Coordinates of C-alpha atoms in Angstrom, one line a residue:
M1 CA 0.0 0.0 0.0
L2 CA 1.3 3.4 -0.9
N3 CA 1.0 6.1 1.7
R4 CA 2.4 8.9 -0.4
R5 CA 0.7 11.9 -1.9
N6 CA 2.1 12.2 -5.3
F7 CA 3.0 9.3 -7.7
L8 CA 3.0 8.0 -11.2
T9 CA 0.5 5.1 -11.6
A10 CA -0.9 2.6 -14.1
A11 CA -0.8 0.7 -17.3
V12 CA 0.0 1.0 -21.1
G13 CA -2.3 2.9 -23.2
V14 CA -3.6 4.9 -26.1
A15 CA -7.4 6.3 -28.0
A16 CA -9.8 7.8 -32.0
A17 CA -11.9 10.6 -33.8
G18 CA -14.5 13.4 -33.4
T19 CA -14.9 17.1 -33.0
L20 CA -14.5 19.4 -30.0
A21 CA -17.7 20.5 -28.3
A22 CA -18.5 24.1 -29.1
C23 CA -18.8 25.0 -25.4
A24 CA -15.3 23.7 -24.6
K25 CA -12.4 26.1 -25.1
E26 CA -9.4 25.0 -27.1
D27 CA -6.0 26.6 -27.3
K28 CA -3.7 25.5 -30.2
G29 CA 0.1 25.8 -29.9
S30 CA 3.1 26.1 -32.2
S31 CA 4.3 23.3 -34.5
T32 CA 8.0 23.4 -34.2
S33 CA 10.4 23.3 -31.2
S34 CA 13.1 25.9 -30.5
D35 CA 15.8 23.8 -32.3
G36 CA 13.6 23.7 -35.5
S37 CA 12.6 20.0 -35.2
K38 CA 9.0 18.9 -35.2
A39 CA 7.6 19.6 -31.7
I40 CA 5.7 16.9 -29.8
A41 CA 2.0 17.6 -30.2
L42 CA 0.3 17.2 -26.9
G43 CA -3.5 17.4 -26.5
F44 CA -4.4 18.3 -23.0
S45 CA -8.0 18.5 -21.6
Q46 CA -8.4 20.2 -18.3
V47 CA -11.3 19.7 -15.9
G48 CA -12.1 23.4 -15.8
S49 CA -11.2 26.3 -13.6
E50 CA -13.3 25.6 -10.5
S51 CA -10.6 26.5 -7.9
G52 CA -7.3 28.2 -7.2
W53 CA -5.7 24.8 -7.2
R54 CA -7.0 24.1 -10.7
S55 CA -5.8 27.5 -12.0
A56 CA -2.3 26.8 -10.6
N57 CA -2.3 23.3 -12.2
T58 CA -3.3 24.8 -15.6
D59 CA -0.5 27.4 -15.4
S60 CA 2.0 24.7 -14.5
V61 CA 1.0 22.6 -17.5
K62 CA 1.1 25.5 -19.9
S63 CA 4.4 26.9 -18.8
A64 CA 6.0 23.5 -18.6
A65 CA 4.8 22.7 -22.2
K66 CA 6.2 26.0 -23.4
E67 CA 9.5 25.4 -21.6
A68 CA 9.7 21.9 -23.2
G69 CA 8.9 23.3 -26.7
Y70 CA 5.8 21.1 -27.1
N71 CA 2.9 22.0 -29.4
L72 CA 0.2 22.1 -26.7
K73 CA -3.4 21.9 -27.7
F74 CA -5.3 22.9 -24.6
S75 CA -9.0 22.6 -23.9
D76 CA -11.1 23.6 -20.8
A77 CA -14.0 21.1 -20.2
Q78 CA -15.8 23.5 -17.9
Q79 CA -16.6 20.6 -15.5
K80 CA -18.4 18.6 -18.1
Q81 CA -17.4 15.0 -19.1
E82 CA -19.0 15.3 -22.5
N83 CA -16.8 18.3 -23.3
Q84 CA -13.7 16.2 -22.4
I85 CA -14.7 13.3 -24.5
S86 CA -15.3 15.6 -27.4
A87 CA -11.9 17.2 -26.9
I88 CA -10.2 13.8 -26.8
R89 CA -11.9 12.8 -30.0
S90 CA -10.7 16.1 -31.5
Y91 CA -7.1 15.4 -30.5
I92 CA -7.4 11.9 -32.1
A93 CA -8.7 13.4 -35.3
Q94 CA -5.7 15.9 -35.3
K95 CA -3.4 12.9 -34.8
V96 CA -1.5 14.4 -31.8
D97 CA 1.4 12.4 -30.5
V98 CA 0.1 12.1 -26.9
I99 CA -3.2 12.9 -25.1
A100 CA -3.3 13.9 -21.5
F101 CA -6.3 14.8 -19.4
S102 CA -7.6 15.3 -15.9
P103 CA -10.9 13.3 -15.7
V104 CA -14.0 15.2 -14.5
V105 CA -15.3 11.9 -13.0
V106 CA -14.0 8.4 -12.5
T107 CA -16.3 6.4 -14.8
G108 CA -17.4 6.5 -18.5
W109 CA -14.1 6.6 -20.3
D110 CA -13.7 3.2 -21.9
A111 CA -15.2 4.0 -25.3
V112 CA -13.1 7.0 -26.0
L113 CA -10.0 5.5 -24.6
K114 CA -10.5 2.5 -26.9
E115 CA -10.7 4.9 -29.8
A116 CA -7.4 6.4 -28.8
K117 CA -5.8 3.0 -28.5
T118 CA -7.1 2.0 -32.0
A119 CA -5.5 5.2 -33.3
K120 CA -2.2 4.3 -31.5
I121 CA -2.2 7.5 -29.5
P122 CA -0.9 7.0 -25.9
V123 CA -3.0 8.5 -23.1
V124 CA -1.6 9.9 -19.9
L125 CA -3.9 10.7 -17.0
T126 CA -3.1 13.7 -14.8
D127 CA -4.2 14.6 -11.3
R128 CA -7.2 12.1 -11.2
S129 CA -7.6 8.4 -11.8
V130 CA -10.3 6.6 -13.8
E131 CA -12.1 3.2 -13.4
T132 CA -11.7 1.2 -16.6
S133 CA -12.2 -2.4 -17.7
D134 CA -8.8 -2.4 -19.3
E135 CA -5.8 -0.7 -17.7
S136 CA -3.9 -0.9 -21.0
L137 CA -6.1 1.9 -22.3
Y138 CA -3.8 4.5 -20.6
V139 CA -0.1 4.6 -20.0
T140 CA 0.2 6.1 -16.6
L141 CA -1.1 8.6 -14.1
V142 CA 0.7 11.7 -12.8
G143 CA -1.2 12.7 -9.8
S144 CA -1.9 12.4 -6.1
D145 CA -2.8 9.7 -3.5
F146 CA -6.2 11.3 -2.6
T147 CA -7.0 8.5 -0.1
D148 CA -3.9 9.2 1.9
E149 CA -4.7 12.9 1.8
G150 CA -8.0 12.0 3.5
R151 CA -6.2 9.9 6.1
R152 CA -3.8 12.7 6.8
A153 CA -6.7 15.2 7.1
A154 CA -8.2 13.0 9.9
K155 CA -4.8 12.6 11.6
I156 CA -4.2 16.3 11.6
L157 CA -7.7 16.9 12.9
E158 CA -6.7 14.9 16.0
K159 CA -3.9 17.5 16.6
V160 CA -6.2 20.4 15.9
L161 CA -8.7 19.1 18.5
T162 CA -6.0 18.6 21.0
K163 CA -4.6 22.1 20.5
A164 CA -8.1 23.6 20.8
G165 CA -8.6 21.7 24.1
H166 CA -11.8 20.2 22.6
K167 CA -13.8 17.9 24.9
G168 CA -16.8 15.8 24.1
A169 CA -18.4 14.7 20.8
V170 CA -17.0 15.8 17.5
K171 CA -19.8 16.6 15.1
I172 CA -18.3 16.9 11.6
A173 CA -19.8 18.6 8.6
Q174 CA -18.1 17.4 5.4
L175 CA -18.0 19.5 2.2
E176 CA -17.4 16.9 -0.6
G177 CA -15.8 17.6 -4.0
T178 CA -17.6 17.0 -7.3
T179 CA -19.8 13.9 -7.2
G180 CA -18.1 11.0 -9.0
A181 CA -14.6 12.7 -9.1
A182 CA -11.6 10.7 -7.8
P183 CA -10.5 13.3 -5.2
A184 CA -14.0 13.5 -3.7
I185 CA -14.4 9.7 -3.5
E186 CA -11.0 9.0 -2.2
R187 CA -10.5 11.9 0.3
A188 CA -13.8 10.9 1.9
K189 CA -12.7 7.3 2.0
G190 CA -9.4 8.0 3.6
F191 CA -10.9 10.3 6.3
K192 CA -13.5 7.7 7.2
E193 CA -10.9 5.0 7.5
V194 CA -9.2 6.8 10.3
M195 CA -12.4 8.0 11.9
D196 CA -13.9 4.5 12.0
A197 CA -10.6 2.9 13.2
D198 CA -9.7 5.4 15.9
H199 CA -12.7 7.5 16.7
A200 CA -15.8 5.4 16.3
D201 CA -17.1 6.5 19.7
D202 CA -16.5 10.2 19.6
W203 CA -16.4 11.4 16.0
K204 CA -19.4 11.5 13.7
I205 CA -20.1 13.0 10.3
V206 CA -23.5 14.5 10.9
V207 CA -24.0 16.1 7.5
S208 CA -22.2 15.7 4.1
Q209 CA -22.8 17.2 0.7
T210 CA -21.0 18.2 -2.4
G211 CA -19.9 21.8 -2.8
D212 CA -18.5 21.0 -6.3
F213 CA -15.0 22.1 -5.3
T214 CA -16.1 25.8 -5.6
R215 CA -16.2 28.7 -3.2
A216 CA -19.8 29.5 -4.2
G217 CA -20.7 25.9 -3.5
G218 CA -19.0 25.8 -0.2
K219 CA -20.7 29.0 0.9
Q220 CA -24.2 27.8 -0.2
V221 CA -23.9 24.3 1.3
M222 CA -22.4 25.4 4.6
A223 CA -25.3 27.9 5.0
A224 CA -27.6 25.0 4.7
F225 CA -25.5 22.8 7.0
L226 CA -25.8 25.5 9.7
Q227 CA -29.6 25.7 9.3
S228 CA -30.0 21.9 9.7
N229 CA -27.2 21.2 12.1
P230 CA -26.3 24.3 14.0
D231 CA -24.3 22.4 16.6
V232 CA -21.6 21.1 14.2
N233 CA -18.1 21.9 15.6
V234 CA -15.8 20.7 12.9
L235 CA -15.7 21.2 9.1
F236 CA -13.8 18.9 6.8
A237 CA -13.6 20.4 3.4
H238 CA -12.2 18.5 0.4
N239 CA -10.5 21.6 -0.9
D240 CA -9.5 25.1 0.3
D241 CA -11.9 27.0 -2.0
M242 CA -15.0 25.3 -0.5
A243 CA -13.5 26.0 3.0
I244 CA -13.1 29.7 2.1
G245 CA -16.7 29.8 0.9
A246 CA -17.9 28.1 4.1
I247 CA -16.1 30.6 6.2
Q248 CA -18.3 33.4 4.8
S249 CA -21.4 31.4 5.9
I250 CA -20.0 30.6 9.3
E251 CA -19.3 34.3 9.9
A252 CA -22.7 35.3 8.6
A253 CA -24.2 32.9 11.2
G254 CA -22.4 34.8 14.0
K255 CA -19.9 32.1 14.6
K256 CA -16.1 32.2 14.5
P257 CA -14.4 30.0 12.0
G258 CA -11.3 28.3 13.5
K259 CA -12.8 28.6 17.0
D260 CA -16.5 27.8 17.1
I261 CA -16.1 25.5 14.1
L262 CA -12.7 24.0 13.6
I263 CA -11.7 23.7 10.0
V264 CA -9.4 21.2 8.2
S265 CA -9.1 21.3 4.4
I266 CA -6.9 20.0 1.5
D267 CA -4.9 21.8 -1.2
G268 CA -2.7 24.6 0.1
V269 CA -3.6 27.4 -2.3
K270 CA -2.6 31.0 -1.4
D271 CA -6.0 32.1 -0.1
G272 CA -6.1 29.0 2.0
F273 CA -2.9 29.9 3.7
V274 CA -4.1 33.5 4.2
A275 CA -7.2 32.1 5.9
M276 CA -5.0 29.9 8.0
S277 CA -2.7 32.8 9.0
E278 CA -5.8 34.6 10.2
G279 CA -6.8 31.6 12.3
K280 CA -9.9 30.9 10.2
I281 CA -8.6 27.6 8.9
N282 CA -6.9 25.4 11.5
A283 CA -4.9 23.1 9.2
I284 CA -4.4 22.3 5.5
V285 CA -3.1 19.1 4.0
E286 CA -1.1 20.1 0.9
C287 CA -1.8 18.7 -2.6
N288 CA 0.8 20.0 -5.0
P289 CA -0.7 21.4 -8.3
L290 CA 2.6 21.9 -10.0
L291 CA 2.5 18.7 -12.1
G292 CA 3.5 20.3 -15.4
P293 CA 7.2 19.5 -15.4
Q294 CA 6.6 15.9 -14.3
L295 CA 3.9 15.5 -17.0
M296 CA 6.2 16.8 -19.7
D297 CA 8.9 14.4 -18.7
V298 CA 6.5 11.5 -18.9
V299 CA 5.1 12.7 -22.3
K300 CA 8.6 12.8 -23.7
K301 CA 9.3 9.2 -22.5
V302 CA 6.0 8.0 -23.9
K303 CA 6.6 9.6 -27.2
N304 CA 10.1 8.1 -27.4
G305 CA 8.8 4.6 -26.4
E306 CA 10.7 4.6 -23.1
T307 CA 9.5 2.9 -19.9
V308 CA 7.7 5.1 -17.4
E309 CA 7.2 4.5 -13.7
R310 CA 4.2 2.4 -13.0
W311 CA 1.7 2.1 -10.1
I312 CA -1.3 -0.3 -10.0
K313 CA -4.5 0.7 -8.2
T314 CA -5.8 -2.1 -6.0
K315 CA -9.5 -3.0 -5.7
E316 CA -9.4 -1.5 -2.2
G317 CA -8.5 1.9 -3.8
D318 CA -4.8 1.9 -2.6
F319 CA -1.7 2.0 -4.8
M320 CA 0.8 -0.8 -5.1
Q321 CA 4.3 -0.3 -6.5
D322 CA 4.9 -2.2 -9.7
Q323 CA 8.2 -0.7 -10.9
A324 CA 10.1 2.4 -9.9
K325 CA 8.7 5.4 -8.0
A326 CA 8.5 9.1 -8.9
A327 CA 7.2 11.5 -6.2
L328 CA 7.1 15.3 -5.7
P329 CA 8.1 16.7 -2.3
S330 CA 5.2 16.7 0.2
R331 CA 4.5 19.0 3.2
Q332 CA 1.8 18.9 5.8
Y333 CA 0.5 22.0 7.7

């Protein structure tokens, strides 16, 4: 079992044709590298721009592609799976060298990935995993161990409660990420693992709902939480943006975030650290968005037919090492 945050995972893969949905945004790059040779054509479909983390991730991918001299064809799926599928089919039709994408949700990718494999175009997953009937449909995953992030959030909540001198029942409100998305599923799973194993008698998630990883969603859902469960004393948010939105509702209800309601979140974006410096968020588990350079290294290896590091996801949702390991530095706050 892998208890690391960042890793490369998976199988051997590739995907076939179509047109990009009109509502998805595509950005086409240059066709030659700085030395005049034909640049690697990389088609990249991003989830959207729902959070500060996602914006930083997009910037990292774009700047790393430019630095590497790749011809990046970028599309924004605007949180819609159908837009991503259309973008991938567009990249297949354009005969790019490699396709990379961060899946909106976990399921529903087999058909388009089979199209890519038929077209002999390798596919690299970024940030998020998928569930597929055939792991050979994609090469590898450059991303994070979200289950372990959930575990770490629960463990750091133990420290937060101790520091706050909290006594008695812990009534937790959980702001979930986008329904069906890997980080939402796995962060909730990891947190509950620790809670059930170590705090079955004193911790309880009394209310849980998706805030769709957005500040607006976090604000709206937290307001509803406080109406239905005014006695919650802990908030576990699956990302900083939802926590920041929730803070607005907590303050509007006349409560003090970080004191009346202890807050633990995941990501580590600038505004999250600002809120933490103000005492409004008690702790953040970092999830590094700067995957661009690592992704470009993997794309180059895939294009050249080289072996890439491989991780296999078990049925239990953990990660088992198959070959070598590649991991970004990790910090916990």
